[in-house]
Amino acid sequence: MIDVLVMKGPKRDLSIVKGPKDKFSRRFTANLYTRVLSNGEKCDRDWLVYSKELDKVFCFSCKVFKRGIGRGQLMNKSFSDWAHIGERLREHETGTKHVNNMAIWYELRLRLNKNETIDKTPQNLIGKEKEHWKNVLKRIISIVKFLAKHRLAFRGSKEKLYQNSNGTIKTEIIKKIKQAKYFSVILDCTPDVSHQEQMSLIIRYVNISSNSVSIEESFLRFLNVNDTTGQGLFNVLQSELKNLDLNILNARGQGYDNGSNMK
């Protein structure tokens, strides 16, 4: 976690120029980020962080690298005494512990950028592990999207069909088909283990539900078929399209699993 904080560094909301006023009408100002040296030069207090939620400031390097309880609120919790903020900042940035913490911060940041830390090998392994799990997550997302698009179950025989909340994906597919209006049907018959003829129903349509128009094919369901002739398949198809509230007159193409049925 320290390595991540060092690599990302403290983040400032540059849109915050002034904070809310306290009971003494004093408040945080962005001018506190700048330190004026004795020779008149100005430098950035890159360690100083202002929390909008807390309306307080704290020291990034001391928060990350301090050991034990240090002296001053900038090192421990945070500081919001705006009447004495200038004095406290000067006192803190010249303190020995702060200077040491700043040196540790800068050195570690440099070594991380050059990949020259003492734990270089573990860092490389951690990087490879992160990349591995990113790829795993991408595959999981792809699987979920595939199953959703084709209305396939996650757990096979354990899925309970025709129950409440089972059919959300189907509803979305039908909505897209109706939005496109015209569609094609693809039917394919295969006997299952009980020798019952089953016909898969796939609808091909133009998906215009998003900015990028695409042609999609969505599996809707398996249908039990007793008559595999062209007329028998048509009767089953006609009945199922009616159940899906799809108008068969909008069908603009048909595809079947053999030439005789096509004829």
Short mmCIF file of C-alpha atoms in Angstrom, two decimals:
data_model
loop_
_atom_site.label_atom_id
_atom_site.label_comp_id
_atom_site.label_asym_id
_atom_site.label_seq_id
_atom_site.Cartn_x
_atom_site.Cartn_y
_atom_site.Cartn_z
CA MET A 1 0.00 0.00 0.00
CA ILE A 2 2.88 2.37 0.77
CA ASP A 3 4.37 1.69 -2.67
CA VAL A 4 1.05 2.51 -4.33
CA LEU A 5 0.71 5.76 -2.34
CA VAL A 6 4.25 6.78 -3.22
CA MET A 7 3.78 6.06 -6.93
CA LYS A 8 0.48 7.97 -7.11
CA GLY A 9 1.58 10.71 -4.73
CA PRO A 10 -0.69 13.19 -2.92
CA LYS A 11 -3.64 14.41 -4.99
CA ARG A 12 -4.79 18.00 -4.88
CA ASP A 13 -8.11 19.41 -5.95
CA LEU A 14 -6.86 22.52 -7.74
CA SER A 15 -10.41 23.83 -8.05
CA ILE A 16 -10.41 24.55 -4.30
CA VAL A 17 -8.92 28.02 -3.84
CA LYS A 18 -10.48 28.72 -0.46
CA GLY A 19 -12.12 26.58 2.20
CA PRO A 20 -15.15 27.42 4.35
CA LYS A 21 -14.76 30.06 7.04
CA ASP A 22 -14.52 29.01 10.67
CA LYS A 23 -16.10 30.84 13.62
CA PHE A 24 -13.26 33.39 13.48
CA SER A 25 -13.85 33.97 9.73
CA ARG A 26 -10.52 32.30 8.95
CA ARG A 27 -10.08 29.51 6.39
CA PHE A 28 -7.77 27.47 4.24
CA THR A 29 -6.35 29.12 1.11
CA ALA A 30 -4.41 27.60 -1.78
CA ASN A 31 -1.56 30.06 -1.05
CA LEU A 32 -0.49 27.71 1.75
CA TYR A 33 0.79 25.27 -0.89
CA THR A 34 3.62 27.74 -1.64
CA ARG A 35 6.61 28.29 0.67
CA VAL A 36 8.63 31.52 0.45
CA LEU A 37 12.32 30.95 1.23
CA SER A 38 14.55 33.42 3.03
CA ASN A 39 16.13 34.49 -0.28
CA GLY A 40 12.71 35.31 -1.75
CA GLU A 41 12.41 32.21 -3.90
CA LYS A 42 9.18 30.23 -3.89
CA CYS A 43 8.81 26.45 -3.81
CA ASP A 44 5.89 24.07 -3.73
CA ARG A 45 4.94 22.31 -0.51
CA ASP A 46 4.21 19.10 -2.41
CA TRP A 47 3.76 17.27 0.90
CA LEU A 48 0.85 19.45 2.04
CA VAL A 49 -2.62 17.99 1.45
CA TYR A 50 -5.98 19.66 2.12
CA SER A 51 -9.04 17.53 2.83
CA LYS A 52 -12.25 19.15 1.66
CA GLU A 53 -14.39 16.70 3.65
CA LEU A 54 -12.53 17.35 6.93
CA ASP A 55 -11.57 20.97 6.18
CA LYS A 56 -8.10 20.19 7.51
CA VAL A 57 -4.54 19.86 6.21
CA PHE A 58 -1.96 17.16 6.85
CA CYS A 59 1.53 16.12 5.80
CA PHE A 60 1.58 13.36 3.20
CA SER A 61 5.14 12.14 3.82
CA CYS A 62 4.73 12.02 7.61
CA LYS A 63 1.37 10.26 7.34
CA VAL A 64 2.92 7.53 5.20
CA PHE A 65 6.36 7.11 6.75
CA LYS A 66 6.11 8.17 10.39
CA ARG A 67 7.03 5.64 13.07
CA GLY A 68 5.10 5.84 16.29
CA ILE A 69 3.46 9.05 17.47
CA GLY A 70 5.15 12.20 16.24
CA ARG A 71 4.96 15.77 17.43
CA GLY A 72 2.32 18.05 15.94
CA GLN A 73 -1.09 17.53 14.38
CA LEU A 74 0.22 17.76 10.81
CA MET A 75 2.08 14.52 11.43
CA ASN A 76 -0.68 12.70 13.31
CA LYS A 77 -4.32 13.49 12.69
CA SER A 78 -4.64 16.80 10.84
CA PHE A 79 -4.59 20.55 11.47
CA SER A 80 -7.27 23.23 11.12
CA ASP A 81 -6.18 26.14 13.33
CA TRP A 82 -6.11 28.65 10.47
CA ALA A 83 -5.05 31.49 12.77
CA HIS A 84 -1.71 29.77 13.41
CA ILE A 85 -1.36 27.72 10.22
CA GLY A 86 1.58 29.70 8.82
CA GLU A 87 3.62 29.30 12.00
CA ARG A 88 2.81 25.58 12.25
CA LEU A 89 3.76 24.92 8.63
CA ARG A 90 7.15 26.61 9.03
CA GLU A 91 7.74 24.75 12.27
CA HIS A 92 6.80 21.41 10.74
CA GLU A 93 8.75 21.65 7.48
CA THR A 94 12.00 22.42 9.31
CA GLY A 95 11.58 19.59 11.81
CA THR A 96 14.03 16.66 11.74
CA LYS A 97 11.38 13.95 11.46
CA HIS A 98 9.64 15.70 8.58
CA VAL A 99 12.91 16.16 6.69
CA ASN A 100 13.76 12.47 7.19
CA ASN A 101 10.32 11.37 6.02
CA MET A 102 10.62 13.59 2.96
CA ALA A 103 13.99 12.02 2.11
CA ILE A 104 12.51 8.51 2.44
CA TRP A 105 9.56 9.49 0.23
CA TYR A 106 11.70 10.99 -2.55
CA GLU A 107 14.20 8.13 -2.54
CA LEU A 108 11.52 5.44 -2.64
CA ARG A 109 9.68 7.24 -5.42
CA LEU A 110 12.87 7.44 -7.47
CA ARG A 111 13.68 3.77 -6.92
CA LEU A 112 10.14 2.68 -7.82
CA ASN A 113 10.29 4.69 -11.03
CA LYS A 114 13.60 3.01 -11.92
CA ASN A 115 12.46 -0.37 -10.56
CA GLU A 116 15.53 -0.51 -8.32
CA THR A 117 13.98 -1.13 -4.92
CA ILE A 118 15.36 -3.76 -2.55
CA ASP A 119 12.19 -5.82 -3.11
CA LYS A 120 12.50 -5.58 -6.90
CA THR A 121 11.81 -9.28 -7.46
CA PRO A 122 8.68 -9.38 -5.26
CA GLN A 123 7.47 -6.21 -6.97
CA ASN A 124 7.82 -7.88 -10.38
CA LEU A 125 5.95 -10.92 -9.11
CA ILE A 126 3.20 -8.71 -7.71
CA GLY A 127 2.96 -6.95 -11.09
CA LYS A 128 2.65 -10.27 -12.92
CA GLU A 129 0.04 -11.46 -10.43
CA LYS A 130 -2.01 -8.29 -10.95
CA GLU A 131 -1.84 -8.70 -14.73
CA HIS A 132 -2.89 -12.35 -14.42
CA TRP A 133 -6.00 -11.54 -12.40
CA LYS A 134 -6.90 -8.69 -14.74
CA ASN A 135 -6.93 -11.21 -17.59
CA VAL A 136 -8.98 -13.63 -15.50
CA LEU A 137 -11.54 -10.90 -14.81
CA LYS A 138 -11.76 -10.09 -18.53
CA ARG A 139 -12.47 -13.75 -19.30
CA ILE A 140 -15.15 -13.94 -16.59
CA ILE A 141 -16.87 -10.84 -17.97
CA SER A 142 -16.75 -12.31 -21.49
CA ILE A 143 -18.28 -15.57 -20.24
CA VAL A 144 -21.08 -13.74 -18.41
CA LYS A 145 -21.86 -11.65 -21.49
CA PHE A 146 -21.89 -14.76 -23.70
CA LEU A 147 -24.20 -16.66 -21.34
CA ALA A 148 -26.50 -13.67 -21.01
CA LYS A 149 -26.71 -13.09 -24.76
CA HIS A 150 -27.55 -16.75 -25.42
CA ARG A 151 -29.74 -17.16 -22.32
CA LEU A 152 -27.62 -20.00 -21.00
CA ALA A 153 -27.54 -21.01 -17.33
CA PHE A 154 -24.57 -20.57 -15.02
CA ARG A 155 -25.22 -23.86 -13.22
CA GLY A 156 -26.84 -26.07 -15.87
CA SER A 157 -29.45 -28.40 -14.37
CA LYS A 158 -29.67 -26.43 -11.13
CA GLU A 159 -31.27 -23.43 -12.84
CA LYS A 160 -35.03 -23.21 -12.18
CA LEU A 161 -36.85 -22.16 -15.33
CA TYR A 162 -40.17 -20.34 -15.48
CA GLN A 163 -39.75 -18.90 -12.00
CA ASN A 164 -39.92 -15.26 -10.96
CA SER A 165 -36.91 -13.21 -12.07
CA ASN A 166 -36.05 -15.83 -14.67
CA GLY A 167 -36.35 -14.20 -18.07
CA THR A 168 -34.87 -10.73 -17.66
CA ILE A 169 -32.37 -11.35 -20.48
CA LYS A 170 -35.16 -12.66 -22.71
CA THR A 171 -37.17 -9.50 -22.12
CA GLU A 172 -34.23 -7.33 -23.18
CA ILE A 173 -33.70 -9.37 -26.36
CA ILE A 174 -37.37 -9.10 -27.33
CA LYS A 175 -37.22 -5.35 -26.70
CA LYS A 176 -34.27 -5.01 -29.09
CA ILE A 177 -36.01 -7.12 -31.75
CA LYS A 178 -39.16 -5.00 -31.55
CA GLN A 179 -37.09 -1.86 -31.79
CA ALA A 180 -35.53 -3.15 -35.01
CA LYS A 181 -39.00 -4.34 -36.19
CA TYR A 182 -37.74 -6.68 -38.94
CA PHE A 183 -35.94 -9.94 -38.18
CA SER A 184 -34.96 -13.36 -39.51
CA VAL A 185 -35.44 -16.76 -37.90
CA ILE A 186 -32.96 -19.63 -37.78
CA LEU A 187 -34.26 -23.05 -36.75
CA ASP A 188 -32.26 -26.22 -36.13
CA CYS A 189 -33.58 -29.59 -34.92
CA THR A 190 -31.62 -32.09 -32.84
CA PRO A 191 -32.87 -35.08 -30.81
CA ASP A 192 -31.98 -35.08 -27.11
CA VAL A 193 -30.94 -38.11 -25.02
CA SER A 194 -34.59 -39.21 -24.75
CA HIS A 195 -34.87 -39.04 -28.58
CA GLN A 196 -37.27 -36.12 -28.28
CA GLU A 197 -36.76 -33.79 -31.23
CA GLN A 198 -35.82 -30.31 -30.05
CA MET A 199 -35.69 -27.20 -32.20
CA SER A 200 -33.50 -24.24 -31.31
CA LEU A 201 -34.96 -20.82 -32.07
CA ILE A 202 -32.50 -18.06 -32.98
CA ILE A 203 -33.54 -14.57 -34.04
CA ARG A 204 -31.26 -12.47 -36.26
CA TYR A 205 -31.84 -8.73 -36.14
CA VAL A 206 -30.19 -5.32 -36.35
CA ASN A 207 -29.38 -4.00 -32.89
CA ILE A 208 -30.03 -0.24 -32.89
CA SER A 209 -30.31 0.12 -29.12
CA SER A 210 -26.86 1.72 -28.82
CA ASN A 211 -24.76 4.21 -30.78
CA SER A 212 -22.94 1.42 -32.63
CA VAL A 213 -25.40 -0.42 -34.91
CA SER A 214 -24.67 -4.15 -35.25
CA ILE A 215 -26.22 -7.34 -36.58
CA GLU A 216 -26.86 -9.86 -33.82
CA GLU A 217 -28.13 -13.39 -33.46
CA SER A 218 -29.79 -14.24 -30.14
CA PHE A 219 -30.83 -17.69 -28.93
CA LEU A 220 -34.29 -17.60 -27.36
CA ARG A 221 -35.16 -21.17 -26.40
CA PHE A 222 -35.47 -24.86 -27.29
CA LEU A 223 -38.86 -26.03 -28.60
CA ASN A 224 -40.17 -29.58 -28.50
CA VAL A 225 -41.13 -30.73 -32.01
CA ASN A 226 -43.19 -33.79 -32.95
CA ASP A 227 -43.46 -33.03 -36.65
CA THR A 228 -40.16 -32.18 -38.39
CA THR A 229 -41.68 -31.42 -41.77
CA GLY A 230 -41.61 -27.88 -43.07
CA GLN A 231 -45.28 -27.44 -42.16
CA GLY A 232 -44.72 -28.87 -38.67
CA LEU A 233 -41.77 -26.56 -37.97
CA PHE A 234 -43.71 -23.58 -39.30
CA ASN A 235 -46.64 -24.30 -37.00
CA VAL A 236 -44.33 -24.46 -33.95
CA LEU A 237 -42.56 -21.29 -35.04
CA GLN A 238 -45.80 -19.42 -35.59
CA SER A 239 -47.08 -20.40 -32.15
CA GLU A 240 -43.84 -19.43 -30.41
CA LEU A 241 -43.57 -16.04 -32.13
CA LYS A 242 -47.10 -15.34 -30.98
CA ASN A 243 -46.11 -16.21 -27.40
CA LEU A 244 -43.12 -13.86 -27.71
CA ASP A 245 -45.42 -11.10 -29.01
CA LEU A 246 -43.46 -10.92 -32.28
CA ASN A 247 -45.36 -10.37 -35.52
CA ILE A 248 -44.53 -13.07 -38.06
CA LEU A 249 -45.28 -10.59 -40.85
CA ASN A 250 -42.10 -8.75 -39.84
CA ALA A 251 -39.98 -11.85 -40.49
CA ARG A 252 -37.75 -11.13 -43.48
CA GLY A 253 -35.71 -14.33 -43.62
CA GLN A 254 -35.85 -18.04 -42.71
CA GLY A 255 -33.13 -20.63 -42.16
CA TYR A 256 -33.64 -24.35 -41.44
CA ASP A 257 -31.39 -27.36 -40.91
CA ASN A 258 -31.95 -29.18 -44.19
CA GLY A 259 -32.90 -28.59 -47.80
CA SER A 260 -36.32 -30.23 -47.70
CA ASN A 261 -37.48 -28.01 -44.88
CA MET A 262 -36.13 -24.96 -46.69
CA LYS A 263 -38.13 -25.97 -49.74
#
